Short mmCIF file of C-alpha atoms in Angstrom, two decimals:
data_model
loop_
_atom_site.label_atom_id
_atom_site.label_comp_id
_atom_site.label_asym_id
_atom_site.label_seq_id
_atom_site.Cartn_x
_atom_site.Cartn_y
_atom_site.Cartn_z
CA MET A 276 28.51 -10.01 1.04
CA LYS A 277 28.18 -6.32 1.00
CA THR A 278 27.37 -4.82 -2.35
CA LEU A 279 27.72 -1.21 -3.30
CA LEU A 280 26.17 0.16 -6.52
CA VAL A 281 27.80 3.26 -7.52
CA ALA A 282 26.61 6.00 -9.92
CA VAL A 283 28.71 8.90 -10.97
CA ASN A 284 26.31 11.33 -12.45
CA ALA A 285 27.05 14.32 -14.57
CA LYS A 286 25.44 16.87 -12.24
CA TYR A 287 24.24 16.87 -8.62
CA ILE A 288 20.77 17.29 -9.69
CA HIS A 289 20.72 14.11 -11.70
CA SER A 290 20.14 10.69 -10.28
CA ASN A 291 20.51 7.09 -11.44
CA LEU A 292 17.47 5.00 -12.02
CA ALA A 293 19.36 1.86 -12.94
CA ILE A 294 21.07 1.22 -9.53
CA HIS A 295 17.80 1.81 -7.53
CA CYS A 296 15.97 -0.60 -9.91
CA ILE A 297 18.56 -3.26 -9.24
CA GLU A 298 18.67 -2.71 -5.55
CA LYS A 299 14.74 -2.96 -5.29
CA TYR A 300 14.71 -6.00 -7.72
CA CYS A 301 17.27 -7.85 -5.65
CA LYS A 302 15.20 -7.45 -2.50
CA GLY A 303 16.83 -9.22 0.57
CA ALA A 304 20.46 -8.84 -0.73
CA ASP A 305 22.87 -6.57 1.31
CA ILE A 306 22.98 -3.62 -1.21
CA GLU A 307 23.88 -0.10 -0.59
CA THR A 308 23.62 2.66 -3.32
CA LEU A 309 25.93 5.58 -3.67
CA GLU A 310 25.27 8.54 -5.99
CA LEU A 311 28.22 10.96 -6.79
CA SER A 312 29.08 13.40 -9.43
CA ILE A 313 31.94 13.70 -11.92
CA ASN A 314 32.43 17.24 -10.65
CA ILE A 315 33.75 15.63 -7.28
CA ASP A 316 37.61 15.20 -7.00
CA ASP A 317 38.26 11.50 -7.66
CA ASN A 318 40.13 11.10 -4.47
CA GLN A 319 37.08 12.05 -2.51
CA VAL A 320 34.98 9.46 -4.60
CA ILE A 321 37.56 6.76 -3.75
CA LYS A 322 37.52 7.72 -0.10
CA GLN A 323 33.59 7.59 0.03
CA ILE A 324 33.71 4.08 -1.57
CA TYR A 325 36.56 2.92 0.62
CA LYS A 326 34.91 3.91 3.95
CA ARG A 327 32.06 1.59 3.11
CA GLN A 328 34.35 -1.39 2.75
CA PRO A 329 32.26 -3.34 0.18
CA ASP A 330 32.96 -6.80 -0.90
CA ILE A 331 31.50 -5.99 -4.44
CA ILE A 332 31.40 -2.69 -6.22
CA GLY A 333 29.06 -2.24 -9.19
CA PHE A 334 29.60 0.86 -11.41
CA SER A 335 26.90 2.11 -13.86
CA CYS A 336 28.67 3.16 -16.85
CA TYR A 337 27.61 5.84 -19.36
CA ILE A 338 29.32 8.03 -21.91
CA TRP A 339 29.70 10.91 -19.45
CA ASN A 340 31.37 8.81 -16.65
CA ILE A 341 33.34 5.99 -18.22
CA GLU A 342 36.65 7.72 -18.39
CA TYR A 343 36.25 8.94 -14.85
CA ILE A 344 35.34 5.38 -13.63
CA LYS A 345 38.25 3.98 -15.63
CA THR A 346 40.57 6.36 -13.72
CA ILE A 347 39.52 5.40 -10.15
CA ILE A 348 39.24 1.58 -10.70
CA PRO A 349 43.03 0.73 -10.45
CA THR A 350 43.40 2.72 -7.04
CA LEU A 351 40.24 1.07 -5.64
CA LYS A 352 41.73 -2.39 -6.58
CA LYS A 353 44.97 -1.53 -4.80
CA ILE A 354 43.36 -0.21 -1.51
CA LEU A 355 40.65 -2.88 -1.59
CA PRO A 356 42.40 -5.89 -3.03
CA HIS A 357 39.71 -8.40 -1.95
CA VAL A 358 36.93 -6.42 -3.70
CA LYS A 359 35.04 -7.72 -6.86
CA ILE A 360 34.56 -4.89 -9.40
CA VAL A 361 31.54 -5.29 -11.73
CA LEU A 362 30.76 -2.95 -14.72
CA GLY A 363 27.36 -2.61 -16.28
CA GLY A 364 25.47 -0.06 -18.42
CA PRO A 365 25.29 0.98 -21.94
CA GLU A 366 28.83 2.15 -22.23
CA VAL A 367 30.26 -1.25 -21.44
CA SER A 368 27.83 -3.58 -22.94
CA PHE A 369 29.37 -3.73 -26.30
CA ASN A 370 33.16 -3.79 -25.73
CA CYS A 371 33.45 -6.11 -22.86
CA GLU A 372 36.63 -8.08 -23.89
CA GLU A 373 38.60 -4.86 -24.52
CA LEU A 374 37.66 -3.57 -20.97
CA LEU A 375 38.52 -6.78 -19.38
CA ASN A 376 42.00 -6.66 -20.90
CA GLU A 377 42.37 -3.01 -19.94
CA LEU A 378 41.30 -2.89 -16.38
CA PRO A 379 41.38 -4.87 -13.24
CA VAL A 380 37.79 -5.69 -13.20
CA ASP A 381 36.22 -9.09 -12.44
CA LEU A 382 32.94 -9.09 -14.42
CA ILE A 383 31.10 -7.06 -17.02
CA MET A 384 27.23 -7.33 -17.35
CA GLU A 385 25.70 -6.84 -20.66
CA GLY A 386 22.40 -5.13 -21.30
CA GLU A 387 19.74 -5.07 -18.51
CA GLY A 388 21.05 -5.59 -14.98
CA GLU A 389 18.11 -6.64 -12.72
CA ILE A 390 18.02 -10.39 -13.47
CA THR A 391 21.75 -10.69 -13.88
CA TRP A 392 22.60 -9.03 -10.60
CA LYS A 393 19.86 -11.32 -8.79
CA LEU A 394 21.56 -14.36 -10.06
CA TYR A 395 25.05 -13.13 -9.35
CA LEU A 396 24.23 -12.12 -5.70
CA ALA A 397 22.40 -15.40 -5.15
CA GLY A 398 25.79 -17.33 -5.73
CA THR A 399 24.76 -18.72 -9.04
CA PRO A 400 27.91 -20.27 -10.86
CA LEU A 401 29.23 -17.69 -13.41
CA CYS A 402 28.84 -20.29 -16.24
CA ASP A 403 25.09 -20.27 -15.58
CA ILE A 404 24.55 -16.45 -15.55
CA PRO A 405 23.43 -15.09 -18.87
CA ALA A 406 24.81 -11.86 -20.40
CA ILE A 407 28.10 -11.72 -18.39
CA VAL A 408 31.61 -11.52 -19.52
CA TYR A 409 34.50 -12.58 -17.37
CA LYS A 410 37.98 -14.17 -17.36
CA ASN A 411 38.53 -17.97 -16.47
CA ALA A 412 42.17 -18.92 -16.29
CA ASN A 413 43.05 -15.81 -18.33
CA LYS A 414 40.58 -16.72 -21.14
CA ILE A 415 37.76 -14.34 -21.61
CA VAL A 416 34.23 -16.12 -21.41
CA LYS A 417 31.21 -14.53 -22.84
CA ASN A 418 27.84 -15.98 -21.78
CA PRO A 419 24.92 -15.59 -24.28
CA ARG A 420 22.18 -13.21 -23.43
CA THR A 421 18.64 -14.43 -22.51
CA LYS A 422 15.17 -13.24 -23.02
CA ALA A 423 14.60 -9.78 -21.76
CA MET A 424 12.63 -9.22 -18.62
CA ASN A 425 8.97 -8.65 -18.43
CA LEU A 426 8.64 -5.00 -17.41
CA ALA A 427 5.52 -5.71 -15.28
CA GLU A 428 8.14 -7.12 -12.82
CA LEU A 429 10.08 -3.88 -12.74
CA PRO A 430 10.00 -2.45 -9.15
CA PHE A 431 8.71 1.14 -8.32
CA VAL A 432 11.82 2.75 -6.73
CA TYR A 433 10.37 5.99 -5.34
CA GLN A 434 8.52 4.81 -2.17
CA ASP A 435 11.10 6.76 -0.13
CA LEU A 436 11.68 10.24 -1.72
CA ASP A 437 14.30 11.47 0.67
CA PRO A 438 17.33 10.34 -1.20
CA PHE A 439 15.88 12.29 -4.39
CA VAL A 440 15.26 15.71 -2.62
CA ASN A 441 16.33 18.54 -5.15
CA LYS A 442 17.03 16.01 -7.82
CA ILE A 443 15.24 15.11 -11.07
CA ILE A 444 13.04 12.04 -10.89
CA TYR A 445 13.73 9.73 -13.68
CA TYR A 446 10.91 7.37 -14.87
CA GLU A 447 10.92 4.50 -17.43
CA SER A 448 7.64 3.34 -19.01
CA SER A 449 9.33 1.44 -21.81
CA ARG A 450 12.55 -0.08 -22.78
CA GLY A 451 14.01 -0.52 -26.25
CA CYS A 452 13.79 1.71 -29.50
CA PRO A 453 11.92 1.16 -32.81
CA PHE A 454 14.73 2.70 -34.78
CA ASN A 455 18.10 1.36 -35.81
CA CYS A 456 20.20 4.49 -36.07
CA SER A 457 23.88 3.39 -36.65
CA TYR A 458 25.19 5.89 -34.17
CA CYS A 459 23.06 4.85 -31.20
CA ILE A 460 23.35 1.76 -29.06
CA SER A 461 19.66 1.96 -28.15
CA GLY A 462 18.93 0.57 -31.68
CA ILE A 463 20.99 -2.57 -31.04
CA ASP A 464 18.29 -4.39 -29.06
CA LYS A 465 15.27 -4.87 -31.30
CA GLY A 466 11.69 -4.07 -30.31
CA VAL A 467 10.03 -1.95 -27.53
CA ARG A 468 8.56 -3.27 -24.26
CA TYR A 469 6.19 -1.37 -22.15
CA LEU A 470 5.02 -1.21 -18.48
CA PRO A 471 1.38 -2.02 -18.28
CA LEU A 472 -0.56 1.22 -18.75
CA GLU A 473 -2.42 0.84 -15.50
CA ARG A 474 0.90 0.77 -13.53
CA VAL A 475 2.31 3.90 -15.31
CA LEU A 476 -0.95 5.85 -14.36
CA GLN A 477 -0.71 4.57 -10.90
CA ASP A 478 2.87 5.82 -10.61
CA LEU A 479 2.04 9.19 -12.14
CA GLU A 480 -0.80 9.58 -9.63
CA TYR A 481 1.89 9.14 -6.89
CA PHE A 482 4.24 11.75 -8.44
CA LEU A 483 1.34 14.06 -8.74
CA THR A 484 0.12 13.55 -5.20
CA LYS A 485 3.65 14.05 -3.86
CA LYS A 486 3.98 17.38 -6.04
CA ILE A 487 7.26 16.20 -7.41
CA LYS A 488 8.79 19.25 -9.37
CA GLN A 489 9.94 17.32 -12.44
CA VAL A 490 9.54 13.79 -13.66
CA LYS A 491 11.76 12.89 -16.67
CA PHE A 492 10.77 10.02 -18.83
CA VAL A 493 13.85 8.26 -20.05
CA ASP A 494 12.06 6.19 -22.71
CA ARG A 495 14.10 6.28 -25.93
CA THR A 496 11.17 7.33 -28.12
CA PHE A 497 8.15 7.83 -25.90
CA ASN A 498 5.69 8.38 -28.74
CA ALA A 499 6.73 5.12 -30.58
CA ASN A 500 3.33 3.82 -29.58
CA PHE A 501 1.09 6.71 -29.99
CA LYS A 502 -1.93 5.22 -28.39
CA PHE A 503 -0.03 4.59 -25.15
CA ALA A 504 1.67 8.01 -25.24
CA LEU A 505 -1.77 9.64 -25.83
CA GLU A 506 -3.29 7.81 -22.59
CA VAL A 507 -0.34 9.16 -20.52
CA TRP A 508 -0.78 12.67 -21.77
CA LYS A 509 -4.52 12.63 -21.19
CA TYR A 510 -3.99 11.52 -17.66
CA ILE A 511 -1.41 14.34 -16.94
CA ILE A 512 -3.65 16.99 -18.47
CA LYS A 513 -6.72 15.78 -16.52
CA TYR A 514 -5.00 15.59 -13.06
CA ASP A 515 -2.43 18.57 -13.44
CA ASN A 516 -1.61 19.89 -10.10
CA GLY A 517 0.09 23.04 -11.39
CA ILE A 518 3.46 22.00 -9.86
CA THR A 519 4.76 18.78 -11.56
CA ASN A 520 6.19 19.08 -14.99
CA PHE A 521 6.82 16.04 -17.19
CA HIS A 522 9.57 15.69 -19.71
CA PHE A 523 9.56 13.39 -22.74
CA GLU A 524 11.85 12.64 -25.70
CA LEU A 525 9.81 12.42 -28.87
CA ALA A 526 10.15 11.50 -32.52
CA ALA A 527 8.75 14.59 -34.30
CA GLU A 528 7.84 12.70 -37.45
CA LEU A 529 5.43 10.43 -35.30
CA ILE A 530 3.42 13.30 -34.06
CA THR A 531 -0.12 13.45 -35.73
#
């Protein structure tokens, strides 16, 4: 079964960390990734997907691309009637039933995708896969979520930097958010989980050695754990190469 994980980014210089994490985590599966932009004509996007002749298409859905993706799905289902279409990402994790009734999609994955995709591609019965929503005899079935993954198991996705030439490198050292802002879906999942600090420093060493131009941390609130943040910043200052810059999103009120 050939799986195509598709990211439709807001700009050419952007990349999608999620689909590469899933690809690496599901090592051994027949997975190809495809990164495109919402600035490309939708017919060209459909053409690029069609020529790869996938059996499964997974779309990474965000606020900037959900309408674009919803537009191309009906056409893809017509020209690739056998294909299974899977949606995942923050923009579909909390309105799954509505989307299943609206679009010709086969499955929606809630929350993190690595474990869910691994089970799905291994042929696990749908009833035994946590955090998925699907139709069974026209009835919507919603499987409960399970415990979030240990981030120490998260793969490093940048061993091969060729696909990321002239693109921003996105990096994640934690998942979750300590706040509960009503307007933000990051606050729905409680708690923050971290990569082991030793692993983060090892990854930073790689970026600095490779002289990457920009590394953008996608942590929701990087300084939620000030001790962790301080160790990262100390390392960056100590080994600054004069080329690589690092971008963080901070909560100003937590700065001491």
